[in-house]
C-alpha positions as a printed NumPy array, in Angstrom:
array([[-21.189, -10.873,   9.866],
       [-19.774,  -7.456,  10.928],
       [-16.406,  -7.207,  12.444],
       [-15.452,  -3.972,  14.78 ],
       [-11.739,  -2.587,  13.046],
       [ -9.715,  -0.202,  12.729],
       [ -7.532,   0.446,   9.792],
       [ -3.971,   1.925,   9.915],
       [ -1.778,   2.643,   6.909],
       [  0.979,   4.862,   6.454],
       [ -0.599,   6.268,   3.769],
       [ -3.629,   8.101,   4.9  ],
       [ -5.445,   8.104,   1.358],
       [ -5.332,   4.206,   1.999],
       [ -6.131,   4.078,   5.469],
       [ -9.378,   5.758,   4.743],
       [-10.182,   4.353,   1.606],
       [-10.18 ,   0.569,   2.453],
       [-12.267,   1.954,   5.738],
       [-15.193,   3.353,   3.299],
       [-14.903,   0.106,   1.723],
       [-15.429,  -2.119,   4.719],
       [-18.321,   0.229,   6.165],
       [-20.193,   0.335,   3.162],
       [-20.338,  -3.932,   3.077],
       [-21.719,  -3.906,   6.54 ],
       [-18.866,  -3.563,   9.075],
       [-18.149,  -0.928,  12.461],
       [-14.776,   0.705,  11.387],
       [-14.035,   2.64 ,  14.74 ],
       [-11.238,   5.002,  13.311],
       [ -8.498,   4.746,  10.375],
       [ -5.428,   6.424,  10.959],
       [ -1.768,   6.842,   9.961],
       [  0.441,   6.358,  10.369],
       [  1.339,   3.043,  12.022],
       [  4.179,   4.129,  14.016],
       [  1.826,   6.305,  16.443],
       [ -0.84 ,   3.649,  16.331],
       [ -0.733,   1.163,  19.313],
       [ -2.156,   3.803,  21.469],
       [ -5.186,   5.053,  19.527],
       [ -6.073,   0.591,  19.035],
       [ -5.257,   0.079,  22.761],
       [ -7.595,   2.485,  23.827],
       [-10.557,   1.785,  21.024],
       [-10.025,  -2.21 ,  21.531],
       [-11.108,  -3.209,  18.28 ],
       [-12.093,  -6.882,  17.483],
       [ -9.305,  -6.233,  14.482],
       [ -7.147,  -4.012,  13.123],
       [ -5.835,  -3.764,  10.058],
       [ -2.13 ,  -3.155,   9.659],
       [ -0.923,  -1.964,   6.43 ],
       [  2.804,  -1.271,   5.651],
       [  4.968,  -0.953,   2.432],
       [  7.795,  -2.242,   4.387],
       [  7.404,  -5.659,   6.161],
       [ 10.908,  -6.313,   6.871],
       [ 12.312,  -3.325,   8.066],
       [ 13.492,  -3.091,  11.734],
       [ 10.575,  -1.727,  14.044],
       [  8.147,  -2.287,  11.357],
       [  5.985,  -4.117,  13.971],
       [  7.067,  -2.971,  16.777],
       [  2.843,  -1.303,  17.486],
       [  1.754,  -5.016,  17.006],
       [  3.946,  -6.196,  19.348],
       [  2.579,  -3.21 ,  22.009],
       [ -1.241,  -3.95 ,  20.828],
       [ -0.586,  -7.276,  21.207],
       [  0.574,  -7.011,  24.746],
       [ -2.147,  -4.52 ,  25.965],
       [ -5.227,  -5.974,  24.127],
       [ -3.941,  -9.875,  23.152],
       [ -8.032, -10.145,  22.467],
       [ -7.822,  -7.17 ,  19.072],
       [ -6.399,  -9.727,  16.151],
       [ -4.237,  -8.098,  13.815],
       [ -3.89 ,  -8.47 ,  10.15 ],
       [ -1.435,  -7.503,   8.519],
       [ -1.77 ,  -5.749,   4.695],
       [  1.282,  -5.743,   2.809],
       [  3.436,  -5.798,  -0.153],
       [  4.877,  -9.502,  -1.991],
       [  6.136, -10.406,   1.658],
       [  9.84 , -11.509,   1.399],
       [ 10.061, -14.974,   4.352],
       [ 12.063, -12.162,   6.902],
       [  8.697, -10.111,   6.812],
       [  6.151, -13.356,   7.421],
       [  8.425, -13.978,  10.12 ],
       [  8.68 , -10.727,  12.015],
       [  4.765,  -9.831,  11.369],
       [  3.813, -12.882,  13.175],
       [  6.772, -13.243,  15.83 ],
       [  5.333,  -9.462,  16.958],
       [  1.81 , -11.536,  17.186],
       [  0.113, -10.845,  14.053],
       [ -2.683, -12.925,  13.292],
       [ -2.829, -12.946,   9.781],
       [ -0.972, -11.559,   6.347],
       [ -2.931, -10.476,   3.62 ],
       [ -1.14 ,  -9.219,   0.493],
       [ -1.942,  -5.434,  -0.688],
       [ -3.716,  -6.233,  -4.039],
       [ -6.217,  -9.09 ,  -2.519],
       [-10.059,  -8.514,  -3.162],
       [-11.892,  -6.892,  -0.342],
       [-13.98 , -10.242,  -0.226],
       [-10.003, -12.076,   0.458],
       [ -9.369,  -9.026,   3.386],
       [-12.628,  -9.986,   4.827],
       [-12.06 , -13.172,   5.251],
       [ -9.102, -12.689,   6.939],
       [-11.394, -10.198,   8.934],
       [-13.379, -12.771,  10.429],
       [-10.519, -15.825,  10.846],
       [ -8.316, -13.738,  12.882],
       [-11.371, -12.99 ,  14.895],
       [-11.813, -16.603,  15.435],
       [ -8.758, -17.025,  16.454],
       [ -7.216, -18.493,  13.016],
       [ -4.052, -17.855,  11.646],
       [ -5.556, -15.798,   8.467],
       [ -2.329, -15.992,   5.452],
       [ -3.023, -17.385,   2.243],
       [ -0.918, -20.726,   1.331],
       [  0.249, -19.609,  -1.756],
       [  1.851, -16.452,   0.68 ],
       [  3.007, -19.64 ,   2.804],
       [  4.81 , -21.733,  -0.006],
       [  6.26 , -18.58 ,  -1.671],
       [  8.23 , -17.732,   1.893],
       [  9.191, -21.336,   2.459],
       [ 10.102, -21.954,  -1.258],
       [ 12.4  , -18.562,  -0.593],
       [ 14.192, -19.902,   2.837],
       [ 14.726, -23.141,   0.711],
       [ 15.966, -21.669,  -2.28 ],
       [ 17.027, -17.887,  -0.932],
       [ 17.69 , -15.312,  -4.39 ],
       [ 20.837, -14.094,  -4.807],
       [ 19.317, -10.59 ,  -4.844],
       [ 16.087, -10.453,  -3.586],
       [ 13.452,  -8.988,  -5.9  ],
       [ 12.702,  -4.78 ,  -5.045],
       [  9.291,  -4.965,  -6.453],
       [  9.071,  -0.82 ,  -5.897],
       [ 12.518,  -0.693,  -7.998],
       [ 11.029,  -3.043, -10.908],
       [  7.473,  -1.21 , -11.559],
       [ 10.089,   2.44 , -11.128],
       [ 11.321,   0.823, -13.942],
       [  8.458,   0.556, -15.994],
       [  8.121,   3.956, -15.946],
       [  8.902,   7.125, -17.372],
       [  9.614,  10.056, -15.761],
       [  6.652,  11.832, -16.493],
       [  4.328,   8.889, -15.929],
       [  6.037,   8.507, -12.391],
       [  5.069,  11.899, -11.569],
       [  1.605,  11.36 , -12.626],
       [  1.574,   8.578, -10.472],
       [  2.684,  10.705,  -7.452],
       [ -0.001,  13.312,  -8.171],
       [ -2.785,  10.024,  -8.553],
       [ -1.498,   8.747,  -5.09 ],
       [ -1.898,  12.396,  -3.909],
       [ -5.535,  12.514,  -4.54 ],
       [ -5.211,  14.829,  -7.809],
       [ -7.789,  14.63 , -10.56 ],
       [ -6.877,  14.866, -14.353],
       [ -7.915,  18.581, -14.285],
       [ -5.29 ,  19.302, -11.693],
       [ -2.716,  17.37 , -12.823],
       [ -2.942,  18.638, -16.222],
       [ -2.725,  22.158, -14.43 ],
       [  0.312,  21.332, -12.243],
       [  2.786,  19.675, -14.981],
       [  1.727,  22.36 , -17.77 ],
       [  0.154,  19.682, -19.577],
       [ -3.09 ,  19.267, -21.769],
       [ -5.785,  17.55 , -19.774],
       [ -5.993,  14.532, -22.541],
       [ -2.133,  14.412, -22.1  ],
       [ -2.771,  13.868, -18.155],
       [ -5.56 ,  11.501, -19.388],
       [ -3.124,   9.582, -21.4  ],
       [ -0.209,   9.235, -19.307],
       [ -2.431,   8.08 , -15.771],
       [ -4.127,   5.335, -18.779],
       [  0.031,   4.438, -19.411],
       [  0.083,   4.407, -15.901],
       [ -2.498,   2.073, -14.999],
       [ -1.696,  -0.228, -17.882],
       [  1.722,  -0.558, -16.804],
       [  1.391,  -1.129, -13.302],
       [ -1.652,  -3.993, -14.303],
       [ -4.339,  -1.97 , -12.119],
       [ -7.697,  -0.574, -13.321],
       [ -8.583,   1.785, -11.34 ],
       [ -6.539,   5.22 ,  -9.809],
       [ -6.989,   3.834,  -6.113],
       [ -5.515,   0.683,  -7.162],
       [ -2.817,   2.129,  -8.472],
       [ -1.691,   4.349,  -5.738],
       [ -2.112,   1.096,  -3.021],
       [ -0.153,  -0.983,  -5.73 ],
       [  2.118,   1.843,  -5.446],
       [  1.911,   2.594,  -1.889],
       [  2.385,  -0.978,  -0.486],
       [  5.162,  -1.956,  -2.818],
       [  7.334,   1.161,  -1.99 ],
       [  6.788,   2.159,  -5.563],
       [  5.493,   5.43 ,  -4.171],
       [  8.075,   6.769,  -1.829],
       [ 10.794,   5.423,  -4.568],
       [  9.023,   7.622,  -7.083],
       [  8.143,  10.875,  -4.688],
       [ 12.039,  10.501,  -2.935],
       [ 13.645,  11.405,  -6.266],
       [ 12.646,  14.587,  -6.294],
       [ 13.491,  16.963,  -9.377],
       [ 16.374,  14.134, -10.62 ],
       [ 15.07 ,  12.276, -13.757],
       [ 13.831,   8.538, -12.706],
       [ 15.473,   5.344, -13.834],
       [ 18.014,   7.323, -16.132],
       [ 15.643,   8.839, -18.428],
       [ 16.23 ,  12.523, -20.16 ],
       [ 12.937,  14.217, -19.124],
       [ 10.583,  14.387, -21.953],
       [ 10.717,  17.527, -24.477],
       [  8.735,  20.371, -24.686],
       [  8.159,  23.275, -22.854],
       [  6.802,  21.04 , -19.958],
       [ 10.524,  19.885, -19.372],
       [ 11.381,  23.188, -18.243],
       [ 12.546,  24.291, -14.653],
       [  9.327,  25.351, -13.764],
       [  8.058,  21.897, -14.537],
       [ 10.126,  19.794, -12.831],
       [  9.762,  22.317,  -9.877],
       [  5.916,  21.404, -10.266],
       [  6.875,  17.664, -10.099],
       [  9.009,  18.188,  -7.201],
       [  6.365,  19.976,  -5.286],
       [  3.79 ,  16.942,  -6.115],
       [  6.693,  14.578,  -4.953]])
């Protein structure tokens, strides 16, 4: 059953991606743009049956501020949202701005369909696993919440983070291997590492994983500084004009 959509993402690569995806099993994807801030108008005037909604940050002010406006203007387009491990504060605000649904960033396209096609029929579209976690969290709230961006940062060395920057950034092994001064079966290696760590098996996975969870903008926002306390690596790669490379891929 095809759905009419739109996709929005912050993250261009994603936006269009996860549209390719949907047209190729069948559906009308009328335009997929980034990022969400400047949305509402483009999906008020196309008046898709849904729209897609992905963000790495659910519960930061404003987040949902386009839903709210799309929402207003169109209250027939259903919007799902596509996001990170939600913490209960981001459940919350994605469907008090009239969200239909809240789908997390690593589901199966078959899972985002579905979702596709409740909110269309007018069903609240969230898994209830997603529903326990949140209550389970107002019930029992962490002392800390978990920074799922910070913990996979951790995982990581420096020069596997910067791999993963140049994956989200569309790179291939060839150029990678060019931009960090690197051997291409060194850049080979390290986006394998990469992949392993972050539990993904395929490049695009890893740079949603990465965009979604804030992974991405943690890794790209520190620059030329070395991540999560770790020398960088030795070797003539370490040198200034490497870590100027990285901090131009950032």
């Amino acid at each position: 059953m095809s759905v009419r959509l739109m996709v929005v993402d912050d993250h261009r690569l994603l936006a269009e991606a996860l549209a390719s995806a949907l047209k190729l099993r069948g559906h009308r994807v009328l335009a997929a743009a980034a990022p969400t801030a400047g949305s509402a108008e483009l999906v008020v005037s196309r008046a898709p049956e849904v729209c897609l909604f992905g963000t790495a940050s659910p519960a930061a002010p404003g987040v949902f501020d386009p839903i709210a406006r799309i929402v207003q203007e169109r209250p027939q387009v259903a919007v799902v949202v596509l996001g990170p491990v939600p913490s209960p504060r981001g459940i919350a605000a994605a469907f008090a701005a009239g969200a239909a649904g809240y789908v997390r960033h690593d589901e199966r396209i078959e899972g985002v369909e579905r979702a596709m096609l409740k909110a269309r029929a007018g069903e609240s579209a969230i898994a209830p696993q997603l529903l326990r976690g949140a209550f389970a969290e107002l019930l029992n709230p962490a002392a800390q919440p978990d920074d799922e961006g910070r913990r996979l940062l951790r995982m990581l060395t420096p020069r596997e983070a910067e791999v993963l920057v140049r994956v989200a950034e569309g790179e291939d092994t060839r150029l990678i291997a060019a931009g960090m001064r690197i051997a291409p079966s060194t850049a080979r290696t390290h986006v394998q590492r990469v992949l392993m760590k972050l539990g993904v098996g395929s490049r695009l996975e890893a740079a949603a994983l990465a965009a979604r969870t804030g992974l991405l903008d943690r890794a790209a926002g520190n620059g030329g500084t070395p991540y999560n306390g770790y020398a960088p690596e030795p070797g003539p790669s370490s040198g200034p004009s490497a870590s100027g490379a990285g901090a131009a891929g950032a």
